[in-house]
């Protein structure tokens, strides 16, 4: 009897010891220990590869007398860039020369890729590995009858470099171009001073008032615009492509991207438990551990770590590209159709740092927002970050306008580029004290502006114009001015 | 018989193991609370580090392991309500600006700032003390001041007299701080400005504690670490400086916000007139908040 009791007691004790061990190992920790166990693993998006990080901001295809543009967000853009990228990675036997006899004629250029940020190429880089190391701004393909030439323009170099492609590579490029279906694409023309003069003379504004032109009720002002344009010289400072014929764009509702607050906090504050919350009067939330600060508001967030600003920068351009990809992937993720739009090395008070900036695209048109999505970093790490991204797929419900083409969008006809240019010049003359007789045109392109109306965030098609360094945003259909302060 | 003995040995062994496991599991605080956060060796090392930088430790402190938490707060409106009721009852002229509201009565001017700061300036002899403050001892002075403040609805609850500052022009400032369960909230402050035996002005920045989250209670850094961090921040002193007090409380800079959390701090008093706040979780010197601003 005694032995049986001992057996039962022993079994109970063994069972209890197993239970206690389990509890000690896996059970809840007391509060006092929490601070020591905060370095938890955070699951975040995998950073993008270099070929997904650097993509052209525009691919221009020459189809005879007209051009076709591909940008981020256009159907087929990612596939086209992927094919071109693969091909460029395999061009190893590089004998680029600065021979001045290479092809130059615009009509022979069948493809051009414009990069901003520049494409890292050459030794130790993915693309054109045989080339001397450098960053490519424009990469063009010239299709002659019996030969294909690759022509590159490096950043900070005036001279172009030329490579005569072998037959196999030429055939591969040719196949890519032949597979593109350009039938339903909008045709564009490279803007030149000759084209401006030609259009203005062929289509005098006073005889054919422009539909929807906001200045049409004021013939004096209209005439002034035309006269000024014809009188003033226009200096085109960038490769600007303007649409030939009608362009239709969508107006749509947008909503701020939905970021998980707790995950976001964990990506900025390693020791999440030491962070305190401040609720500001406008409803924004500020988180700080005394050294770093993160402000979350409805449409954006902003992060600052002033102590790291003292650091220096030694990483090269390629490394900085990789770092920028990691940063945005880590802090909120890299949504579809977001493109790295700039990466520059800056200095302040003798301290060097990189600034990376991203732009969201829809159907090939960039989004203009009030606060950029921008990261500033150095060897020490990220010291300033702002992020303001929107989901353009929110359904349209509150639009007052009638005639929706589909339940999710309203399509509007875009005013002609000539009208947009005239209106922008008029705006500049109204605001600037001394415009001068020569206008420097830096941009004339279609985009989307994020604004608000009756509490609803909206994506509005706009003409974005830069004249004499001044940025002008005009509603694409009415050409009414949108103040930059009204952008969200 | 041998099996029986073996069972007995195993029973004793497992009973011992279970007692050990139970102790580790259910009384983890027991060992931690009896453990000194500041060992004699750590104290000696700190004193040596301080001496190397020309600081002398004269303060004494509790050497046990301490825990604390964040306190959610918002600007208190309690004092404001009582005061305004009194003012409106007696008649008041009101002016408003972006950052404050001004209430002008016959005997005082009251300014309520949007941040929650309340200032009262007395303009007659209704706030006179019985004697000049320099002739009073600290207890008598605080007692008389408390009576006058209560009469003017300016005495908040849960306060503690902190220290007295004598200015070169003969005026005196009395400092009180707010208390939360006997722990000081140094951000919640009452200042009384006395000149020529009269209370000239009162400043009150009082906070309303919110609901605390028990799971956020954590162990704080030992005071020796806070001292070392402060010296690292201030650097070596050209003249000998005396560390006279070190206490655990709560402190953060003022925010013009709706609600915020204030961290525990070690308040270190140097030479009886300089006050530093070291975050008791991070060990950083508490300065102005890091507010992200657009570059």
JSON list of C-alpha atoms in Angstrom, two decimals, chain A residues 22-206:
[
{"chain": "A", "resi": 22, "resn": "UNK", "atom": "CA", "xyz": [6.73, 24.25, -19.52]},
{"chain": "A", "resi": 23, "resn": "UNK", "atom": "CA", "xyz": [5.26, 27.31, -17.78]},
{"chain": "A", "resi": 24, "resn": "UNK", "atom": "CA", "xyz": [8.67, 28.70, -17.00]},
{"chain": "A", "resi": 25, "resn": "UNK", "atom": "CA", "xyz": [9.86, 28.20, -20.55]},
{"chain": "A", "resi": 26, "resn": "UNK", "atom": "CA", "xyz": [6.83, 29.34, -22.55]},
{"chain": "A", "resi": 27, "resn": "UNK", "atom": "CA", "xyz": [4.63, 31.13, -20.01]},
{"chain": "A", "resi": 28, "resn": "UNK", "atom": "CA", "xyz": [4.02, 34.91, -19.74]},
{"chain": "A", "resi": 29, "resn": "UNK", "atom": "CA", "xyz": [6.93, 36.96, -18.49]},
{"chain": "A", "resi": 30, "resn": "UNK", "atom": "CA", "xyz": [6.45, 39.27, -15.51]},
{"chain": "A", "resi": 31, "resn": "UNK", "atom": "CA", "xyz": [6.06, 42.96, -16.35]},
{"chain": "A", "resi": 32, "resn": "UNK", "atom": "CA", "xyz": [9.47, 43.92, -15.04]},
{"chain": "A", "resi": 33, "resn": "UNK", "atom": "CA", "xyz": [11.18, 41.74, -17.62]},
{"chain": "A", "resi": 34, "resn": "UNK", "atom": "CA", "xyz": [9.40, 43.18, -20.63]},
{"chain": "A", "resi": 35, "resn": "UNK", "atom": "CA", "xyz": [11.96, 45.90, -21.21]},
{"chain": "A", "resi": 36, "resn": "UNK", "atom": "CA", "xyz": [14.71, 43.34, -21.63]},
{"chain": "A", "resi": 37, "resn": "UNK", "atom": "CA", "xyz": [12.83, 41.31, -24.21]},
{"chain": "A", "resi": 38, "resn": "UNK", "atom": "CA", "xyz": [11.70, 43.95, -26.65]},
{"chain": "A", "resi": 39, "resn": "UNK", "atom": "CA", "xyz": [14.00, 43.18, -29.55]},
{"chain": "A", "resi": 40, "resn": "UNK", "atom": "CA", "xyz": [11.37, 41.17, -31.32]},
{"chain": "A", "resi": 41, "resn": "UNK", "atom": "CA", "xyz": [11.61, 40.22, -34.95]},
{"chain": "A", "resi": 42, "resn": "UNK", "atom": "CA", "xyz": [9.55, 42.37, -37.28]},
{"chain": "A", "resi": 43, "resn": "UNK", "atom": "CA", "xyz": [8.26, 40.88, -40.51]},
{"chain": "A", "resi": 44, "resn": "UNK", "atom": "CA", "xyz": [8.54, 43.39, -43.30]},
{"chain": "A", "resi": 45, "resn": "UNK", "atom": "CA", "xyz": [8.53, 43.51, -47.08]},
{"chain": "A", "resi": 46, "resn": "UNK", "atom": "CA", "xyz": [11.63, 42.17, -48.83]},
{"chain": "A", "resi": 47, "resn": "UNK", "atom": "CA", "xyz": [13.64, 45.00, -50.40]},
{"chain": "A", "resi": 48, "resn": "UNK", "atom": "CA", "xyz": [13.42, 45.20, -54.17]},
{"chain": "A", "resi": 49, "resn": "UNK", "atom": "CA", "xyz": [16.23, 44.09, -56.42]},
{"chain": "A", "resi": 50, "resn": "UNK", "atom": "CA", "xyz": [18.36, 46.72, -58.14]},
{"chain": "A", "resi": 51, "resn": "UNK", "atom": "CA", "xyz": [16.56, 46.21, -61.46]},
{"chain": "A", "resi": 52, "resn": "UNK", "atom": "CA", "xyz": [13.24, 46.89, -59.76]},
{"chain": "A", "resi": 53, "resn": "UNK", "atom": "CA", "xyz": [14.72, 49.86, -57.92]},
{"chain": "A", "resi": 54, "resn": "UNK", "atom": "CA", "xyz": [16.09, 51.65, -60.97]},
{"chain": "A", "resi": 55, "resn": "UNK", "atom": "CA", "xyz": [13.55, 51.83, -63.76]},
{"chain": "A", "resi": 56, "resn": "UNK", "atom": "CA", "xyz": [13.40, 54.40, -66.56]},
{"chain": "A", "resi": 57, "resn": "UNK", "atom": "CA", "xyz": [11.07, 57.27, -65.92]},
{"chain": "A", "resi": 58, "resn": "UNK", "atom": "CA", "xyz": [10.16, 57.10, -69.58]},
{"chain": "A", "resi": 59, "resn": "UNK", "atom": "CA", "xyz": [10.71, 54.71, -72.49]},
{"chain": "A", "resi": 60, "resn": "UNK", "atom": "CA", "xyz": [10.15, 56.33, -75.86]},
{"chain": "A", "resi": 61, "resn": "UNK", "atom": "CA", "xyz": [9.42, 54.17, -78.87]},
{"chain": "A", "resi": 62, "resn": "UNK", "atom": "CA", "xyz": [9.72, 55.67, -82.27]},
{"chain": "A", "resi": 63, "resn": "UNK", "atom": "CA", "xyz": [7.06, 54.52, -84.67]},
{"chain": "A", "resi": 64, "resn": "UNK", "atom": "CA", "xyz": [7.84, 56.47, -87.81]},
{"chain": "A", "resi": 65, "resn": "UNK", "atom": "CA", "xyz": [6.90, 60.13, -87.49]},
{"chain": "A", "resi": 66, "resn": "UNK", "atom": "CA", "xyz": [5.48, 59.75, -84.02]},
{"chain": "A", "resi": 67, "resn": "UNK", "atom": "CA", "xyz": [6.62, 58.54, -80.64]},
{"chain": "A", "resi": 68, "resn": "UNK", "atom": "CA", "xyz": [4.94, 56.38, -78.05]},
{"chain": "A", "resi": 69, "resn": "UNK", "atom": "CA", "xyz": [5.67, 56.78, -74.35]},
{"chain": "A", "resi": 70, "resn": "UNK", "atom": "CA", "xyz": [5.85, 54.09, -71.70]},
{"chain": "A", "resi": 71, "resn": "UNK", "atom": "CA", "xyz": [6.11, 55.03, -68.05]},
{"chain": "A", "resi": 72, "resn": "UNK", "atom": "CA", "xyz": [5.58, 53.31, -64.71]},
{"chain": "A", "resi": 73, "resn": "UNK", "atom": "CA", "xyz": [1.96, 52.30, -64.40]},
{"chain": "A", "resi": 74, "resn": "UNK", "atom": "CA", "xyz": [1.40, 51.85, -68.13]},
{"chain": "A", "resi": 75, "resn": "UNK", "atom": "CA", "xyz": [0.26, 48.32, -68.96]},
{"chain": "A", "resi": 76, "resn": "UNK", "atom": "CA", "xyz": [3.26, 46.43, -70.25]},
{"chain": "A", "resi": 77, "resn": "UNK", "atom": "CA", "xyz": [5.87, 48.86, -68.92]},
{"chain": "A", "resi": 78, "resn": "UNK", "atom": "CA", "xyz": [7.30, 46.50, -66.30]},
{"chain": "A", "resi": 79, "resn": "UNK", "atom": "CA", "xyz": [7.55, 43.65, -68.82]},
{"chain": "A", "resi": 80, "resn": "UNK", "atom": "CA", "xyz": [9.20, 45.89, -71.41]},
{"chain": "A", "resi": 81, "resn": "UNK", "atom": "CA", "xyz": [11.78, 47.14, -68.92]},
{"chain": "A", "resi": 82, "resn": "UNK", "atom": "CA", "xyz": [12.41, 43.60, -67.70]},
{"chain": "A", "resi": 83, "resn": "UNK", "atom": "CA", "xyz": [13.17, 42.43, -71.24]},
{"chain": "A", "resi": 84, "resn": "UNK", "atom": "CA", "xyz": [15.41, 45.40, -71.96]},
{"chain": "A", "resi": 85, "resn": "UNK", "atom": "CA", "xyz": [17.16, 45.02, -68.61]},
{"chain": "A", "resi": 86, "resn": "UNK", "atom": "CA", "xyz": [17.88, 41.34, -69.24]},
{"chain": "A", "resi": 87, "resn": "UNK", "atom": "CA", "xyz": [19.33, 42.19, -72.60]},
{"chain": "A", "resi": 88, "resn": "UNK", "atom": "CA", "xyz": [21.49, 44.99, -71.23]},
{"chain": "A", "resi": 89, "resn": "UNK", "atom": "CA", "xyz": [22.84, 42.67, -68.54]},
{"chain": "A", "resi": 90, "resn": "UNK", "atom": "CA", "xyz": [24.05, 40.28, -71.21]},
{"chain": "A", "resi": 91, "resn": "UNK", "atom": "CA", "xyz": [25.93, 42.74, -73.37]},
{"chain": "A", "resi": 92, "resn": "UNK", "atom": "CA", "xyz": [29.41, 41.86, -72.21]},
{"chain": "A", "resi": 93, "resn": "UNK", "atom": "CA", "xyz": [31.67, 42.30, -75.21]},
{"chain": "A", "resi": 94, "resn": "UNK", "atom": "CA", "xyz": [31.57, 46.03, -74.95]},
{"chain": "A", "resi": 95, "resn": "UNK", "atom": "CA", "xyz": [33.64, 48.07, -77.33]},
{"chain": "A", "resi": 96, "resn": "UNK", "atom": "CA", "xyz": [31.95, 51.38, -76.78]},
{"chain": "A", "resi": 97, "resn": "UNK", "atom": "CA", "xyz": [33.64, 54.17, -78.59]},
{"chain": "A", "resi": 98, "resn": "UNK", "atom": "CA", "xyz": [33.27, 57.91, -78.63]},
{"chain": "A", "resi": 99, "resn": "UNK", "atom": "CA", "xyz": [33.42, 57.84, -82.42]},
{"chain": "A", "resi": 100, "resn": "UNK", "atom": "CA", "xyz": [31.70, 60.95, -83.68]},
{"chain": "A", "resi": 101, "resn": "UNK", "atom": "CA", "xyz": [30.47, 59.07, -86.73]},
{"chain": "A", "resi": 102, "resn": "UNK", "atom": "CA", "xyz": [27.83, 57.16, -84.78]},
{"chain": "A", "resi": 103, "resn": "UNK", "atom": "CA", "xyz": [24.16, 57.58, -85.70]},
{"chain": "A", "resi": 104, "resn": "UNK", "atom": "CA", "xyz": [22.61, 60.86, -84.56]},
{"chain": "A", "resi": 105, "resn": "UNK", "atom": "CA", "xyz": [19.55, 61.34, -86.73]},
{"chain": "A", "resi": 106, "resn": "UNK", "atom": "CA", "xyz": [16.41, 61.51, -84.59]},
{"chain": "A", "resi": 107, "resn": "UNK", "atom": "CA", "xyz": [14.35, 59.57, -87.13]},
{"chain": "A", "resi": 108, "resn": "UNK", "atom": "CA", "xyz": [16.64, 56.56, -86.85]},
{"chain": "A", "resi": 109, "resn": "UNK", "atom": "CA", "xyz": [16.27, 56.34, -83.08]},
{"chain": "A", "resi": 110, "resn": "UNK", "atom": "CA", "xyz": [13.82, 53.53, -82.48]},
{"chain": "A", "resi": 111, "resn": "UNK", "atom": "CA", "xyz": [13.99, 53.39, -78.70]},
{"chain": "A", "resi": 112, "resn": "UNK", "atom": "CA", "xyz": [15.19, 55.63, -75.85]},
{"chain": "A", "resi": 113, "resn": "UNK", "atom": "CA", "xyz": [15.21, 54.99, -72.11]},
{"chain": "A", "resi": 114, "resn": "UNK", "atom": "CA", "xyz": [15.44, 58.03, -69.86]},
{"chain": "A", "resi": 115, "resn": "UNK", "atom": "CA", "xyz": [16.73, 57.34, -66.36]},
{"chain": "A", "resi": 116, "resn": "UNK", "atom": "CA", "xyz": [16.31, 59.45, -63.24]},
{"chain": "A", "resi": 117, "resn": "UNK", "atom": "CA", "xyz": [17.96, 58.30, -61.03]},
{"chain": "A", "resi": 118, "resn": "UNK", "atom": "CA", "xyz": [20.67, 57.24, -63.44]},
{"chain": "A", "resi": 119, "resn": "UNK", "atom": "CA", "xyz": [21.28, 53.59, -64.26]},
{"chain": "A", "resi": 120, "resn": "UNK", "atom": "CA", "xyz": [24.52, 52.28, -62.69]},
{"chain": "A", "resi": 121, "resn": "UNK", "atom": "CA", "xyz": [26.47, 50.50, -65.39]},
{"chain": "A", "resi": 122, "resn": "UNK", "atom": "CA", "xyz": [29.89, 49.04, -66.06]},
{"chain": "A", "resi": 123, "resn": "UNK", "atom": "CA", "xyz": [32.28, 47.04, -63.91]},
{"chain": "A", "resi": 124, "resn": "UNK", "atom": "CA", "xyz": [30.78, 45.58, -60.74]},
{"chain": "A", "resi": 125, "resn": "UNK", "atom": "CA", "xyz": [27.30, 46.61, -61.84]},
{"chain": "A", "resi": 126, "resn": "UNK", "atom": "CA", "xyz": [24.42, 44.63, -63.27]},
{"chain": "A", "resi": 127, "resn": "UNK", "atom": "CA", "xyz": [24.12, 46.36, -66.59]},
{"chain": "A", "resi": 128, "resn": "UNK", "atom": "CA", "xyz": [26.64, 46.57, -69.45]},
{"chain": "A", "resi": 129, "resn": "UNK", "atom": "CA", "xyz": [29.34, 44.94, -67.34]},
{"chain": "A", "resi": 130, "resn": "UNK", "atom": "CA", "xyz": [32.12, 45.60, -69.84]},
{"chain": "A", "resi": 131, "resn": "UNK", "atom": "CA", "xyz": [31.58, 49.36, -69.86]},
{"chain": "A", "resi": 132, "resn": "UNK", "atom": "CA", "xyz": [33.73, 51.69, -67.77]},
{"chain": "A", "resi": 133, "resn": "UNK", "atom": "CA", "xyz": [31.86, 52.39, -64.55]},
{"chain": "A", "resi": 134, "resn": "UNK", "atom": "CA", "xyz": [29.37, 55.21, -64.75]},
{"chain": "A", "resi": 135, "resn": "UNK", "atom": "CA", "xyz": [25.73, 56.18, -64.52]},
{"chain": "A", "resi": 136, "resn": "UNK", "atom": "CA", "xyz": [23.59, 56.30, -67.62]},
{"chain": "A", "resi": 137, "resn": "UNK", "atom": "CA", "xyz": [21.02, 59.05, -68.09]},
{"chain": "A", "resi": 138, "resn": "UNK", "atom": "CA", "xyz": [19.82, 58.20, -71.59]},
{"chain": "A", "resi": 139, "resn": "UNK", "atom": "CA", "xyz": [20.19, 54.91, -73.41]},
{"chain": "A", "resi": 140, "resn": "UNK", "atom": "CA", "xyz": [19.12, 54.90, -77.05]},
{"chain": "A", "resi": 141, "resn": "UNK", "atom": "CA", "xyz": [18.84, 52.28, -79.73]},
{"chain": "A", "resi": 142, "resn": "UNK", "atom": "CA", "xyz": [19.33, 53.37, -83.33]},
{"chain": "A", "resi": 143, "resn": "UNK", "atom": "CA", "xyz": [17.89, 51.03, -85.93]},
{"chain": "A", "resi": 144, "resn": "UNK", "atom": "CA", "xyz": [19.68, 51.40, -89.22]},
{"chain": "A", "resi": 145, "resn": "UNK", "atom": "CA", "xyz": [18.85, 49.26, -92.22]},
{"chain": "A", "resi": 146, "resn": "UNK", "atom": "CA", "xyz": [21.78, 46.92, -91.78]},
{"chain": "A", "resi": 147, "resn": "UNK", "atom": "CA", "xyz": [22.87, 47.56, -88.21]},
{"chain": "A", "resi": 148, "resn": "UNK", "atom": "CA", "xyz": [21.69, 48.36, -84.66]},
{"chain": "A", "resi": 149, "resn": "UNK", "atom": "CA", "xyz": [23.59, 50.85, -82.52]},
{"chain": "A", "resi": 150, "resn": "UNK", "atom": "CA", "xyz": [23.38, 51.29, -78.79]},
{"chain": "A", "resi": 151, "resn": "UNK", "atom": "CA", "xyz": [24.14, 54.88, -77.77]},
{"chain": "A", "resi": 152, "resn": "UNK", "atom": "CA", "xyz": [24.54, 55.92, -74.19]},
{"chain": "A", "resi": 153, "resn": "UNK", "atom": "CA", "xyz": [24.73, 59.31, -72.56]},
{"chain": "A", "resi": 154, "resn": "UNK", "atom": "CA", "xyz": [26.32, 59.17, -69.12]},
{"chain": "A", "resi": 155, "resn": "UNK", "atom": "CA", "xyz": [25.55, 61.59, -66.31]},
{"chain": "A", "resi": 156, "resn": "UNK", "atom": "CA", "xyz": [28.07, 64.46, -66.14]},
{"chain": "A", "resi": 157, "resn": "UNK", "atom": "CA", "xyz": [29.51, 63.61, -69.57]},
{"chain": "A", "resi": 158, "resn": "UNK", "atom": "CA", "xyz": [28.79, 65.46, -72.76]},
{"chain": "A", "resi": 159, "resn": "UNK", "atom": "CA", "xyz": [30.20, 62.85, -75.14]},
{"chain": "A", "resi": 160, "resn": "UNK", "atom": "CA", "xyz": [28.02, 59.94, -76.11]},
{"chain": "A", "resi": 161, "resn": "UNK", "atom": "CA", "xyz": [29.34, 56.42, -76.40]},
{"chain": "A", "resi": 162, "resn": "UNK", "atom": "CA", "xyz": [28.42, 54.10, -79.27]},
{"chain": "A", "resi": 163, "resn": "UNK", "atom": "CA", "xyz": [28.31, 50.35, -79.62]},
{"chain": "A", "resi": 164, "resn": "UNK", "atom": "CA", "xyz": [27.54, 48.48, -82.80]},
{"chain": "A", "resi": 165, "resn": "UNK", "atom": "CA", "xyz": [25.48, 45.47, -81.70]},
{"chain": "A", "resi": 166, "resn": "UNK", "atom": "CA", "xyz": [26.24, 42.03, -83.03]},
{"chain": "A", "resi": 167, "resn": "UNK", "atom": "CA", "xyz": [23.57, 40.25, -85.05]},
{"chain": "A", "resi": 168, "resn": "UNK", "atom": "CA", "xyz": [22.23, 38.16, -82.19]},
{"chain": "A", "resi": 169, "resn": "UNK", "atom": "CA", "xyz": [21.73, 41.14, -79.87]},
{"chain": "A", "resi": 170, "resn": "UNK", "atom": "CA", "xyz": [20.28, 43.21, -82.71]},
{"chain": "A", "resi": 171, "resn": "UNK", "atom": "CA", "xyz": [17.77, 40.43, -83.39]},
{"chain": "A", "resi": 172, "resn": "UNK", "atom": "CA", "xyz": [16.79, 40.34, -79.72]},
{"chain": "A", "resi": 173, "resn": "UNK", "atom": "CA", "xyz": [16.17, 44.10, -79.62]},
{"chain": "A", "resi": 174, "resn": "UNK", "atom": "CA", "xyz": [14.27, 43.86, -82.88]},
{"chain": "A", "resi": 175, "resn": "UNK", "atom": "CA", "xyz": [12.07, 41.10, -81.46]},
{"chain": "A", "resi": 176, "resn": "UNK", "atom": "CA", "xyz": [11.22, 43.18, -78.39]},
{"chain": "A", "resi": 177, "resn": "UNK", "atom": "CA", "xyz": [10.20, 46.13, -80.53]},
{"chain": "A", "resi": 178, "resn": "UNK", "atom": "CA", "xyz": [8.16, 44.02, -82.93]},
{"chain": "A", "resi": 179, "resn": "UNK", "atom": "CA", "xyz": [6.20, 42.46, -80.09]},
{"chain": "A", "resi": 180, "resn": "UNK", "atom": "CA", "xyz": [4.89, 45.81, -78.88]},
{"chain": "A", "resi": 181, "resn": "UNK", "atom": "CA", "xyz": [1.35, 46.66, -79.87]},
{"chain": "A", "resi": 182, "resn": "UNK", "atom": "CA", "xyz": [1.26, 50.42, -80.37]},
{"chain": "A", "resi": 183, "resn": "UNK", "atom": "CA", "xyz": [-2.03, 50.60, -82.24]},
{"chain": "A", "resi": 184, "resn": "UNK", "atom": "CA", "xyz": [-4.16, 51.98, -79.40]},
{"chain": "A", "resi": 185, "resn": "UNK", "atom": "CA", "xyz": [-1.43, 54.04, -77.76]},
{"chain": "A", "resi": 186, "resn": "UNK", "atom": "CA", "xyz": [-1.42, 57.85, -77.72]},
{"chain": "A", "resi": 187, "resn": "UNK", "atom": "CA", "xyz": [1.04, 59.32, -80.16]},
{"chain": "A", "resi": 188, "resn": "UNK", "atom": "CA", "xyz": [3.49, 61.98, -78.94]},
{"chain": "A", "resi": 189, "resn": "UNK", "atom": "CA", "xyz": [5.88, 64.37, -80.55]},
{"chain": "A", "resi": 190, "resn": "UNK", "atom": "CA", "xyz": [9.16, 65.68, -79.21]},
{"chain": "A", "resi": 191, "resn": "UNK", "atom": "CA", "xyz": [8.59, 69.34, -78.41]},
{"chain": "A", "resi": 192, "resn": "UNK", "atom": "CA", "xyz": [10.84, 71.67, -80.34]},
{"chain": "A", "resi": 193, "resn": "UNK", "atom": "CA", "xyz": [10.81, 75.41, -80.89]},
{"chain": "A", "resi": 194, "resn": "UNK", "atom": "CA", "xyz": [9.98, 74.74, -84.54]},
{"chain": "A", "resi": 195, "resn": "UNK", "atom": "CA", "xyz": [6.95, 72.68, -83.53]},
{"chain": "A", "resi": 196, "resn": "UNK", "atom": "CA", "xyz": [5.71, 75.45, -81.22]},
{"chain": "A", "resi": 197, "resn": "UNK", "atom": "CA", "xyz": [6.07, 78.04, -83.95]},
{"chain": "A", "resi": 198, "resn": "UNK", "atom": "CA", "xyz": [4.48, 75.77, -86.51]},
{"chain": "A", "resi": 199, "resn": "UNK", "atom": "CA", "xyz": [1.45, 74.99, -84.32]},
{"chain": "A", "resi": 200, "resn": "UNK", "atom": "CA", "xyz": [0.97, 78.62, -83.31]},
{"chain": "A", "resi": 201, "resn": "UNK", "atom": "CA", "xyz": [1.02, 79.74, -86.91]},
{"chain": "A", "resi": 202, "resn": "UNK", "atom": "CA", "xyz": [-1.20, 76.92, -88.19]},
{"chain": "A", "resi": 203, "resn": "UNK", "atom": "CA", "xyz": [-3.73, 77.29, -85.41]},
{"chain": "A", "resi": 204, "resn": "UNK", "atom": "CA", "xyz": [-4.13, 80.97, -84.57]},
{"chain": "A", "resi": 205, "resn": "UNK", "atom": "CA", "xyz": [-5.85, 81.22, -81.26]},
{"chain": "A", "resi": 206, "resn": "UNK", "atom": "CA", "xyz": [-7.91, 84.33, -81.96]}
]
